Each structure stands twice: as structure tokens, then as C-alpha cells.
Backbone as a chain_set.jsonl record, in Angstrom:
{"seq": "MFNYARDHQPCIIFMDEIDAIGGRRFSEGTSADREIQRTLMELLNQMDGFDSLGQVKIIMATNRPDTLDPALLRPGRLDRKIEIPLPNEQARLEILKIHAGPIAKHGEIDYEAVVKLSDGFNGADLRNVCTEAGLFAIRAEREYVIQEDFMKAVRKVADNKKLESKLDYKPV", "coords": {"N": [[-21.429, -5.044, 6.647], [-20.467, -7.666, 6.631], [-22.841, -9.104, 6.97], [-24.146, -8.334, 4.632], [-22.455, -9.51, 2.748], [-22.869, -12.206, 3.35], [-25.535, -12.408, 2.596], [-25.389, -12.058, -0.125], [-24.006, -14.075, -1.449], [-22.143, -15.863, -3.99], [-19.321, -14.117, -2.633], [-16.705, -11.698, -2.228], [-14.825, -10.185, 0.254], [-12.783, -7.477, 0.435], [-10.168, -6.172, 2.224], [-8.175, -3.56, 2.515], [-4.985, -2.409, 3.681], [-5.027, -3.628, 6.256], [-3.559, -3.553, 8.557], [-4.166, -1.186, 9.803], [-6.353, -1.586, 11.476], [-5.852, -4.075, 12.396], [-3.617, -4.331, 13.99], [-1.166, -5.337, 16.493], [-2.446, -5.88, 19.739], [-2.458, -3.987, 22.793], [-2.137, -3.17, 26.289], [-2.259, -0.534, 27.249], [-3.228, 2.772, 26.175], [-4.794, 5.274, 24.046], [-8.206, 6.508, 23.894], [-8.902, 6.252, 21.265], [-7.2, 4.204, 20.448], [-8.306, 2.119, 21.941], [-10.771, 1.942, 20.706], [-10.031, 1.054, 18.169], [-9.077, -1.439, 18.922], [-11.48, -2.621, 19.776], [-12.775, -2.708, 17.336], [-11.115, -4.506, 15.982], [-11.595, -6.798, 17.56], [-14.287, -7.269, 16.925], [-14.035, -7.769, 14.193], [-12.535, -10.167, 14.274], [-14.432, -11.781, 15.528], [-16.459, -11.8, 13.56], [-15.075, -13.036, 11.466], [-14.694, -15.557, 12.544], [-17.216, -16.509, 12.302], [-17.571, -17.412, 9.724], [-17.877, -20.06, 7.405], [-15.27, -22.117, 6.434], [-15.386, -23.373, 3.991], [-17.371, -22.04, 2.766], [-19.086, -19.612, 0.644], [-18.242, -17.035, 0.941], [-15.464, -15.121, 0.887], [-12.56, -13.733, 2.385], [-10.212, -11.293, 1.733], [-7.218, -9.844, 2.623], [-4.98, -7.081, 2.751], [-1.705, -5.785, 3.309], [1.084, -3.653, 3.961], [2.593, -4.027, 6.081], [3.063, -6.647, 7.505], [4.39, -7.487, 9.769], [3.338, -6.144, 11.927], [0.855, -7.115, 12.516], [-1.796, -8.423, 14.547], [-1.372, -11.44, 16.338], [-3.66, -13.044, 16.701], [-5.213, -12.538, 14.492], [-3.84, -13.83, 12.535], [-4.109, -16.458, 13.072], [-4.483, -19.963, 12.332], [-7.24, -20.923, 10.323], [-8.48, -18.506, 10.336], [-7.077, -16.808, 8.563], [-6.226, -18.37, 5.749], [-4.241, -18.485, 3.811], [-1.134, -16.957, 3.076], [0.098, -14.606, 0.996], [2.817, -13.284, -0.581], [3.605, -10.469, -2.396], [6.158, -9.526, -4.303], [8.351, -6.628, -4.601], [8.369, -4.713, -7.653], [10.563, -5.59, -10.38], [13.298, -4.075, -12.265], [12.475, -3.846, -15.002], [9.691, -4.109, -14.742], [9.185, -1.874, -13.139], [9.799, 0.121, -14.976], [7.737, -0.185, -16.864], [5.516, 0.354, -15.217], [6.055, 3.005, -14.462], [5.863, 4.267, -16.979], [3.146, 3.91, -17.472], [1.954, 5.509, -15.455], [3.049, 7.958, -16.132], [2.006, 8.442, -18.581], [-0.458, 10.091, -19.051], [0.512, 12.625, -18.489], [1.458, 15.91, -19.432], [4.242, 16.421, -21.418], [7.499, 17.692, -22.288], [9.93, 17.477, -24.704], [12.273, 14.699, -24.896], [11.799, 12.026, -22.656], [13.767, 10.246, -20.543], [13.004, 7.472, -19.396], [14.287, 5.196, -18.504], [16.552, 6.154, -17.152], [15.356, 7.363, -14.966], [14.179, 5.153, -13.742], [16.451, 3.735, -13.005], [17.189, 4.988, -10.686], [15.277, 4.18, -8.94], [15.29, 1.91, -7.343], [13.821, -0.501, -5.248], [11.356, 0.698, -5.191], [7.772, 0.728, -5.164], [4.633, 0.393, -6.967], [3.017, 2.552, -6.1], [4.938, 4.335, -5.202], [6.15, 5.002, -7.621], [4.044, 6.266, -8.897], [3.938, 8.461, -7.221], [6.348, 9.662, -7.934], [5.692, 10.642, -10.462], [3.677, 12.455, -9.751], [5.157, 14.245, -8.144], [6.953, 15.159, -10.089], [5.203, 16.595, -11.688], [4.515, 18.581, -9.839], [6.967, 19.89, -9.555], [7.12, 20.995, -12.108], [4.932, 22.742, -12.025], [5.779, 24.522, -10.026], [7.815, 25.699, -11.43], [6.389, 27.163, -13.123], [5.421, 25.987, -15.461], [3.491, 24.231, -17.93], [3.986, 21.669, -18.469], [5.993, 18.718, -17.986], [9.526, 18.115, -17.693], [12.562, 16.269, -18.396], [14.336, 16.795, -16.232], [12.547, 17.39, -14.168], [11.45, 14.881, -13.608], [13.769, 13.577, -12.735], [14.492, 15.051, -10.437], [12.221, 14.514, -8.982], [12.265, 11.691, -8.592], [14.488, 11.476, -6.988], [13.63, 12.907, -4.753], [11.447, 11.339, -3.844], [12.862, 9.013, -3.265], [14.503, 9.94, -1.182], [12.524, 10.49, 0.722], [11.607, 7.896, 1.171], [13.851, 6.827, 2.394], [13.821, 8.222, 4.805], [11.428, 7.218, 5.879], [12.149, 4.552, 6.26], [13.858, 4.752, 8.367], [12.28, 5.055, 10.542], [11.219, 3.601, 13.572], [9.67, 0.638, 13.666], [9.146, -1.392, 15.484], [7.448, -4.088, 17.147], [5.007, -3.437, 19.701]], "CA": [[-20.689, -5.525, 5.502], [-20.422, -9.123, 6.671], [-24.197, -9.594, 6.699], [-24.378, -8.117, 3.204], [-21.698, -10.542, 2.03], [-23.569, -13.488, 3.531], [-26.795, -12.359, 1.842], [-25.124, -11.941, -1.565], [-23.009, -15.086, -1.834], [-20.74, -15.815, -3.595], [-18.872, -12.747, -2.41], [-15.354, -11.489, -1.711], [-14.615, -8.962, 1.029], [-11.38, -7.078, 0.345], [-9.816, -5.174, 3.234], [-6.828, -3.056, 2.265], [-4.296, -1.817, 4.828], [-5.616, -4.238, 7.447], [-2.752, -3.195, 9.726], [-4.763, -0.021, 10.458], [-7.203, -2.069, 12.57], [-5.429, -5.414, 12.801], [-2.316, -4.311, 14.647], [-1.046, -6.0, 17.797], [-3.132, -5.232, 20.856], [-1.652, -3.692, 23.97], [-3.028, -2.839, 27.406], [-2.386, 0.905, 27.442], [-3.455, 3.515, 24.947], [-5.815, 6.309, 24.054], [-9.548, 6.0, 23.599], [-8.894, 5.855, 19.849], [-6.578, 2.875, 20.409], [-9.284, 1.147, 22.451], [-11.795, 1.776, 19.666], [-9.435, 0.19, 17.146], [-9.052, -2.789, 19.479], [-12.857, -3.136, 19.718], [-13.033, -3.02, 15.928], [-10.401, -5.754, 15.706], [-12.318, -7.899, 18.211], [-15.488, -7.55, 16.133], [-13.573, -8.398, 12.954], [-12.205, -11.559, 14.599], [-15.708, -12.448, 15.783], [-17.122, -12.013, 12.266], [-14.306, -14.023, 10.703], [-14.953, -16.871, 13.137], [-18.555, -16.927, 11.909], [-17.602, -17.875, 8.34], [-17.505, -21.445, 7.108], [-14.083, -22.06, 5.571], [-15.736, -23.854, 2.657], [-18.497, -21.249, 2.287], [-18.897, -18.832, -0.573], [-17.762, -15.696, 1.273], [-14.019, -15.161, 1.11], [-11.995, -12.47, 2.847], [-8.842, -11.032, 1.304], [-6.666, -8.691, 3.333], [-3.683, -6.643, 2.232], [-0.946, -4.901, 4.184], [2.518, -3.477, 3.718], [3.227, -4.195, 7.386], [2.624, -7.9, 8.14], [5.071, -7.649, 11.055], [2.604, -5.466, 12.992], [-0.476, -7.696, 12.675], [-2.084, -9.159, 15.77], [-1.285, -12.89, 16.11], [-4.992, -13.649, 16.632], [-5.686, -12.385, 13.117], [-3.077, -14.752, 11.692], [-4.329, -17.825, 13.541], [-5.061, -20.864, 11.321], [-8.694, -20.913, 10.304], [-8.927, -17.145, 10.038], [-6.437, -16.533, 7.276], [-5.724, -19.671, 5.306], [-3.05, -18.362, 2.97], [-0.408, -15.688, 3.071], [0.732, -14.456, -0.312], [3.667, -12.096, -0.65], [3.83, -9.949, -3.743], [7.422, -8.793, -4.181], [8.488, -5.354, -5.307], [8.643, -4.912, -9.082], [11.955, -5.501, -10.832], [13.57, -2.869, -13.051], [11.623, -3.818, -16.195], [8.319, -3.85, -14.301], [9.125, -0.466, -12.712], [9.781, 0.926, -16.196], [6.377, -0.245, -17.414], [4.624, 1.052, -14.285], [6.337, 4.437, -14.597], [5.298, 4.727, -18.255], [1.684, 3.964, -17.322], [1.594, 6.684, -14.654], [3.506, 9.172, -16.82], [1.289, 8.56, -19.852], [-1.355, 11.242, -19.216], [1.17, 13.884, -18.115], [2.005, 16.708, -20.533], [5.708, 16.385, -21.365], [8.207, 18.436, -23.324], [11.218, 16.832, -24.962], [12.364, 13.258, -24.64], [11.931, 11.623, -21.26], [14.559, 9.021, -20.409], [12.409, 6.725, -18.292], [15.278, 4.243, -17.985], [17.39, 6.87, -16.181], [14.536, 7.543, -13.767], [14.018, 3.832, -13.129], [17.738, 3.347, -12.4], [17.236, 5.585, -9.35], [14.056, 3.808, -8.223], [15.398, 0.574, -6.756], [13.032, -0.638, -4.027], [10.084, 1.406, -5.315], [6.58, -0.008, -5.576], [3.816, 1.147, -7.917], [2.589, 3.821, -5.502], [6.106, 5.226, -5.209], [6.343, 5.482, -8.997], [2.986, 7.254, -9.121], [4.378, 9.661, -6.506], [7.383, 10.294, -8.759], [4.991, 11.41, -11.503], [3.023, 13.585, -9.083], [6.204, 15.203, -7.771], [7.454, 15.776, -11.328], [4.206, 17.6, -12.032], [4.631, 19.699, -8.899], [8.165, 20.652, -9.93], [6.767, 21.776, -13.299], [4.049, 23.828, -11.59], [6.613, 25.514, -9.327], [8.594, 26.394, -12.463], [5.379, 27.849, -13.937], [5.288, 25.316, -16.759], [2.321, 23.365, -18.074], [4.493, 20.365, -18.906], [7.179, 18.278, -17.249], [10.722, 17.828, -18.48], [13.397, 15.215, -17.814], [14.877, 17.2, -14.929], [11.473, 17.263, -13.174], [11.394, 13.468, -13.221], [14.98, 13.229, -11.992], [14.365, 15.636, -9.1], [11.118, 13.828, -8.308], [12.671, 10.352, -8.149], [15.405, 11.673, -5.854], [12.831, 13.329, -3.6], [10.716, 10.169, -3.344], [13.868, 8.119, -2.67], [14.88, 10.519, 0.108], [11.394, 10.277, 1.634], [11.595, 6.479, 1.531], [14.943, 6.616, 3.358], [13.338, 8.717, 6.092], [10.44, 6.249, 6.361], [12.806, 3.318, 6.702], [14.545, 5.008, 9.631], [11.31, 5.009, 11.631], [11.292, 2.342, 14.31], [8.37, -0.023, 13.635], [9.192, -2.621, 16.273], [6.184, -4.383, 17.833], [4.845, -2.87, 21.036]], "C": [[-20.709, -7.056, 5.482], [-21.803, -9.726, 6.407], [-24.53, -9.453, 5.222], [-23.682, -9.202, 2.389], [-22.389, -11.894, 2.147], [-24.839, -13.542, 2.687], [-26.584, -12.367, 0.335], [-24.029, -12.897, -2.024], [-23.206, -15.506, -3.281], [-20.246, -14.367, -3.554], [-17.439, -12.741, -1.885], [-15.34, -10.163, -0.965], [-13.124, -8.653, 0.948], [-11.128, -5.963, 1.346], [-8.367, -4.767, 3.017], [-6.287, -2.406, 3.537], [-4.889, -2.308, 6.146], [-4.826, -3.907, 8.705], [-3.319, -1.989, 10.473], [-5.679, -0.439, 11.609], [-6.74, -3.41, 13.115], [-4.075, -5.465, 13.465], [-2.344, -4.995, 16.001], [-1.74, -5.182, 18.877], [-2.164, -5.011, 22.009], [-2.577, -3.146, 25.038], [-3.237, -1.339, 27.588], [-2.66, 1.582, 26.109], [-4.552, 4.538, 25.111], [-7.178, 5.69, 23.799], [-9.647, 5.591, 22.133], [-8.27, 4.474, 19.693], [-7.553, 1.806, 20.885], [-10.385, 0.907, 21.426], [-11.283, 0.877, 18.549], [-9.403, -1.248, 17.643], [-10.445, -3.411, 19.476], [-13.22, -3.518, 18.289], [-12.347, -4.32, 15.54], [-11.136, -6.938, 16.319], [-13.573, -8.264, 17.425], [-15.12, -8.21, 14.81], [-13.255, -9.87, 13.199], [-13.473, -12.372, 14.837], [-16.43, -12.764, 14.472], [-16.398, -13.075, 11.447], [-14.542, -15.432, 11.24], [-16.321, -17.403, 12.737], [-18.662, -17.432, 10.485], [-17.18, -19.329, 8.259], [-16.344, -21.399, 6.124], [-14.365, -22.551, 4.157], [-16.907, -23.075, 2.063], [-18.133, -20.413, 1.077], [-18.579, -17.367, -0.294], [-16.284, -15.828, 1.615], [-13.547, -13.772, 1.512], [-10.549, -12.4, 2.379], [-8.388, -9.77, 2.02], [-5.298, -8.36, 2.764], [-3.031, -5.706, 3.241], [0.48, -4.772, 3.671], [3.3, -3.799, 4.983], [2.79, -5.487, 8.074], [3.247, -8.116, 9.517], [4.306, -7.03, 12.213], [1.245, -6.096, 13.275], [-0.599, -8.478, 13.979], [-2.035, -10.66, 15.489], [-2.651, -13.573, 16.009], [-5.564, -13.569, 15.218], [-5.047, -13.423, 12.203], [-3.291, -16.216, 12.071], [-4.917, -18.698, 12.43], [-6.581, -20.917, 11.456], [-9.267, -19.529, 10.066], [-8.357, -16.712, 8.693], [-5.749, -17.817, 6.835], [-4.438, -19.584, 4.507], [-2.445, -16.981, 3.13], [0.352, -15.642, 1.76], [1.54, -13.168, -0.299], [3.862, -11.714, -2.107], [5.085, -9.087, -3.665], [7.381, -7.455, -4.918], [8.801, -5.614, -6.774], [10.132, -4.795, -9.4], [12.103, -4.276, -11.739], [12.663, -2.759, -14.276], [10.175, -3.504, -15.817], [8.171, -2.399, -13.844], [9.069, 0.463, -13.915], [8.374, 0.968, -16.78], [5.391, 0.512, -16.53], [4.812, 2.559, -14.399], [5.725, 4.989, -15.878], [3.778, 4.83, -18.177], [1.285, 5.235, -16.575], [1.989, 7.987, -15.346], [2.717, 9.435, -18.097], [0.439, 9.808, -19.999], [-0.716, 12.602, -18.936], [1.696, 14.592, -19.364], [3.518, 16.798, -20.367], [6.283, 17.209, -22.508], [9.582, 17.802, -23.478], [11.158, 15.344, -24.662], [12.519, 13.011, -23.142], [12.663, 10.285, -21.241], [14.058, 8.263, -19.181], [13.407, 5.746, -17.671], [16.172, 4.901, -16.929], [16.635, 7.078, -14.866], [14.446, 6.221, -13.005], [15.306, 3.37, -12.451], [17.857, 3.878, -10.97], [16.081, 5.125, -8.461], [14.103, 2.407, -7.622], [14.639, 0.525, -5.429], [11.698, 0.079, -4.065], [8.97, 0.424, -5.661], [5.776, 0.88, -6.53], [3.376, 2.496, -7.382], [3.74, 4.822, -5.467], [6.321, 5.817, -6.596], [5.26, 6.482, -9.386], [3.365, 8.561, -8.429], [5.475, 10.395, -7.262], [6.717, 11.168, -9.819], [4.298, 12.634, -10.91], [4.042, 14.661, -8.723], [6.781, 15.897, -9.0], [6.495, 16.875, -11.774], [4.282, 18.815, -11.125], [5.87, 20.539, -9.173], [7.876, 21.522, -11.154], [5.891, 22.973, -12.921], [4.857, 24.923, -10.894], [7.455, 26.323, -10.312], [7.68, 27.137, -13.437], [5.34, 27.316, -15.36], [4.038, 24.453, -16.747], [2.723, 21.974, -18.539], [5.704, 20.009, -18.048], [8.313, 18.016, -18.224], [11.526, 16.746, -17.746], [13.879, 15.577, -16.413], [13.82, 17.122, -13.828], [11.377, 15.824, -12.677], [12.605, 13.082, -12.376], [14.932, 13.8, -10.568], [13.293, 14.896, -8.297], [11.54, 12.458, -7.788], [13.64, 10.46, -6.974], [14.636, 12.059, -4.587], [12.079, 12.143, -3.0], [11.685, 9.19, -2.682], [14.298, 8.637, -1.297], [13.775, 10.314, 1.144], [11.319, 8.823, 2.087], [12.703, 6.171, 2.539], [14.518, 7.083, 4.744], [12.34, 7.745, 6.699], [11.121, 5.022, 6.935], [13.56, 3.509, 8.012], [13.589, 4.993, 10.814], [11.362, 3.636, 12.277], [9.9, 1.73, 14.391], [8.372, -1.324, 14.427], [7.853, -2.83, 16.967], [6.176, -3.817, 19.248], [4.827, -3.983, 22.058]], "O": [[-20.941, -7.665, 4.437], [-21.923, -10.733, 5.709], [-25.129, -10.35, 4.627], [-24.261, -9.747, 1.449], [-22.485, -12.639, 1.171], [-25.18, -14.585, 2.131], [-27.519, -12.658, -0.411], [-23.221, -12.558, -2.889], [-24.339, -15.506, -3.762], [-20.689, -13.516, -4.326], [-17.017, -13.663, -1.187], [-15.79, -9.143, -1.486], [-12.295, -9.472, 1.346], [-11.797, -4.93, 1.317], [-7.446, -5.533, 3.301], [-7.053, -1.914, 4.365], [-5.209, -1.517, 7.033], [-5.369, -3.972, 9.808], [-2.997, -1.781, 11.643], [-5.776, 0.271, 12.61], [-7.187, -3.836, 14.18], [-3.444, -6.521, 13.508], [-3.408, -5.206, 16.583], [-1.633, -3.956, 18.919], [-1.188, -5.743, 22.178], [-3.684, -2.704, 24.732], [-4.303, -0.921, 28.042], [-2.363, 1.034, 25.047], [-5.162, 4.656, 26.174], [-7.289, 4.495, 23.523], [-10.4, 4.677, 21.797], [-8.747, 3.661, 18.901], [-7.623, 0.72, 20.31], [-10.877, -0.214, 21.294], [-12.02, 0.033, 18.04], [-9.671, -2.176, 16.88], [-10.585, -4.603, 19.204], [-13.889, -4.525, 18.057], [-12.934, -5.147, 14.842], [-11.286, -7.974, 15.672], [-13.887, -9.445, 17.276], [-15.818, -9.116, 14.356], [-13.662, -10.729, 12.416], [-13.573, -13.517, 14.397], [-16.951, -13.865, 14.295], [-17.034, -13.916, 10.81], [-14.585, -16.392, 10.47], [-16.568, -18.606, 12.818], [-19.743, -17.846, 10.066], [-16.257, -19.771, 8.944], [-16.421, -20.722, 5.099], [-13.655, -22.181, 3.222], [-17.387, -23.409, 0.979], [-17.022, -20.495, 0.554], [-18.642, -16.54, -1.204], [-15.911, -16.565, 2.528], [-14.07, -12.763, 1.038], [-9.764, -13.322, 2.599], [-9.087, -8.757, 2.024], [-4.552, -9.247, 2.348], [-3.704, -4.941, 3.931], [1.007, -5.679, 3.027], [4.53, -3.841, 4.962], [2.191, -5.42, 9.148], [2.696, -8.847, 10.339], [4.583, -7.348, 13.369], [0.546, -5.655, 14.187], [0.352, -9.104, 14.446], [-2.603, -11.111, 14.494], [-2.787, -14.574, 15.305], [-6.319, -14.448, 14.803], [-5.648, -13.844, 11.214], [-2.712, -17.11, 11.454], [-5.76, -18.231, 11.664], [-7.125, -20.952, 12.56], [-10.414, -19.394, 9.64], [-9.095, -16.3, 7.799], [-4.808, -18.285, 7.475], [-3.63, -20.513, 4.525], [-3.145, -15.982, 3.295], [1.148, -16.53, 1.456], [1.005, -12.091, -0.036], [4.238, -12.541, -2.938], [5.075, -8.033, -3.029], [6.499, -7.197, -5.738], [9.426, -6.621, -7.107], [10.86, -4.018, -8.782], [11.143, -3.535, -11.952], [12.136, -1.682, -14.555], [9.509, -2.722, -16.496], [7.156, -1.761, -14.123], [8.373, 1.478, -13.885], [7.879, 2.034, -17.147], [4.528, 1.23, -17.034], [3.835, 3.307, -14.43], [5.129, 6.066, -15.864], [3.189, 5.742, -18.757], [0.386, 5.956, -17.007], [1.329, 9.009, -15.162], [2.761, 10.541, -18.635], [0.592, 10.531, -20.984], [-1.361, 13.632, -19.134], [2.297, 13.968, -20.239], [4.016, 17.199, -19.315], [5.65, 17.398, -23.547], [10.305, 17.614, -22.5], [10.133, 14.812, -24.236], [13.273, 13.702, -22.457], [12.22, 9.315, -21.856], [14.603, 8.39, -18.084], [13.378, 5.497, -16.466], [16.51, 4.274, -15.925], [17.217, 6.978, -13.786], [14.613, 6.178, -11.787], [15.254, 2.685, -11.43], [18.547, 3.285, -10.14], [15.922, 5.624, -7.347], [13.06, 1.787, -7.415], [14.799, 1.407, -4.585], [10.972, 0.074, -3.071], [9.187, -0.57, -6.353], [6.199, 1.989, -6.857], [3.36, 3.481, -8.12], [3.537, 6.017, -5.68], [6.639, 6.998, -6.729], [5.524, 7.436, -10.118], [3.144, 9.643, -8.975], [5.528, 11.625, -7.233], [7.134, 12.304, -10.045], [4.329, 13.717, -11.495], [3.817, 15.846, -8.968], [7.067, 17.093, -8.958], [6.922, 17.954, -12.187], [4.133, 19.948, -11.583], [5.834, 21.763, -9.038], [8.336, 22.661, -11.227], [6.083, 24.077, -13.429], [4.646, 26.11, -11.144], [7.769, 27.487, -10.063], [8.138, 27.672, -14.447], [5.241, 28.071, -16.327], [3.585, 24.003, -15.694], [1.873, 21.19, -18.96], [6.35, 20.878, -17.463], [8.101, 17.738, -19.405], [11.199, 16.366, -16.622], [13.832, 14.744, -15.507], [14.147, 16.824, -12.679], [11.24, 15.578, -11.479], [12.472, 12.338, -11.404], [15.287, 13.115, -9.609], [13.439, 14.681, -7.094], [11.207, 12.099, -6.659], [13.614, 9.627, -6.068], [14.952, 11.596, -3.491], [12.076, 11.963, -1.782], [11.363, 8.603, -1.65], [14.44, 7.856, -0.355], [14.053, 10.001, 2.301], [11.007, 8.543, 3.244], [12.517, 5.348, 3.435], [14.815, 6.428, 5.743], [12.391, 7.473, 7.899], [10.714, 4.51, 7.979], [13.87, 2.533, 8.695], [14.025, 4.926, 11.963], [11.531, 2.627, 11.594], [9.04, 2.244, 15.106], [7.664, -2.264, 14.068], [7.19, -1.861, 17.337], [7.215, -3.734, 19.903], [4.698, -3.721, 23.254]]}, "num_chains": 1, "name": "protein.A"}
């Protein structure tokens, strides 16, 4: 990938969920953990081979910046850190409407009521609300969703998020 990028400059390499390979290293672990550490070492090696003023740029994204290896964050490897905050209520409403658009619906859907229960949700969470609403409709043997499906779905996603937040993600 890095050689391809060098050969096809200007180029941007986008690595999503970098925490999957860029997490803090530790001395003990499984063979899979050691493989991830080798992958991280190679990534660091490749990043060190880029000229900061060159025409190949690397963009990385993560939901878990607290778990990243300090070597990855060293100056000269990642020049800027940009935080994109969670959407506000109006933005969540627009995102929900986008994801709900293609879904077959029956009756009026009060998106505002759904959004009121979605504080702290990101775009993926709102997409999950729509998916769950569809699953509630399928379980009810309907080919369309109704308001109650959305309300049950937003509560389910919120409950799942509460469970996730209880997980202990402290650095090793």
C-alpha cells in the first residue's frame, strides 16, 4: 500500500479504526497480539519513511485515541490531531432522517421524539436505530416500520451504549 502510494503521488492513505493495530504495546500476549505488534512496528517504519512535505499524506481515524501507542503519536508521525465532536440534536435529526429515508414506513414518524432519546449518539448509532426499527417490524411480521419500532429501537441502542460504557478500557 505504501509503495503504491509513493508511486501514485499525490496520494492520501486513509486508515480507519487505527486502534485495531495501533494500540499500546505490552510484553505479554497471544500470538495474535504479537502479530498486531509486528504490524504496528511496520506501520511506524513506513511512516518514518515519508517526507513530511511530500505528496503522500496519511489520515487515521479512531474512536479510542486513549488506547493508541505513544510511538504512533510522536511528533513527525502524526502532525495534527482533529477531534470531531458528536452531533448535536439538530444534526442527529438530519442524520436520522437520512438513514430512515429508504425504509418503508406506515403513519407519521416523530423523528424529534426519537432524537430526544438519542443524546450522545453518533451517526453509526443512528443508523443502528433504523436497522433495529426494521428488525422490530420484521419480528412483528410487517413490511414497514411504525413509530413504536423507532422508539423501541432507540431505547435498545441506548441500553447497548450504556453496557459498552461500563466496559473498562483502561490502558494495559
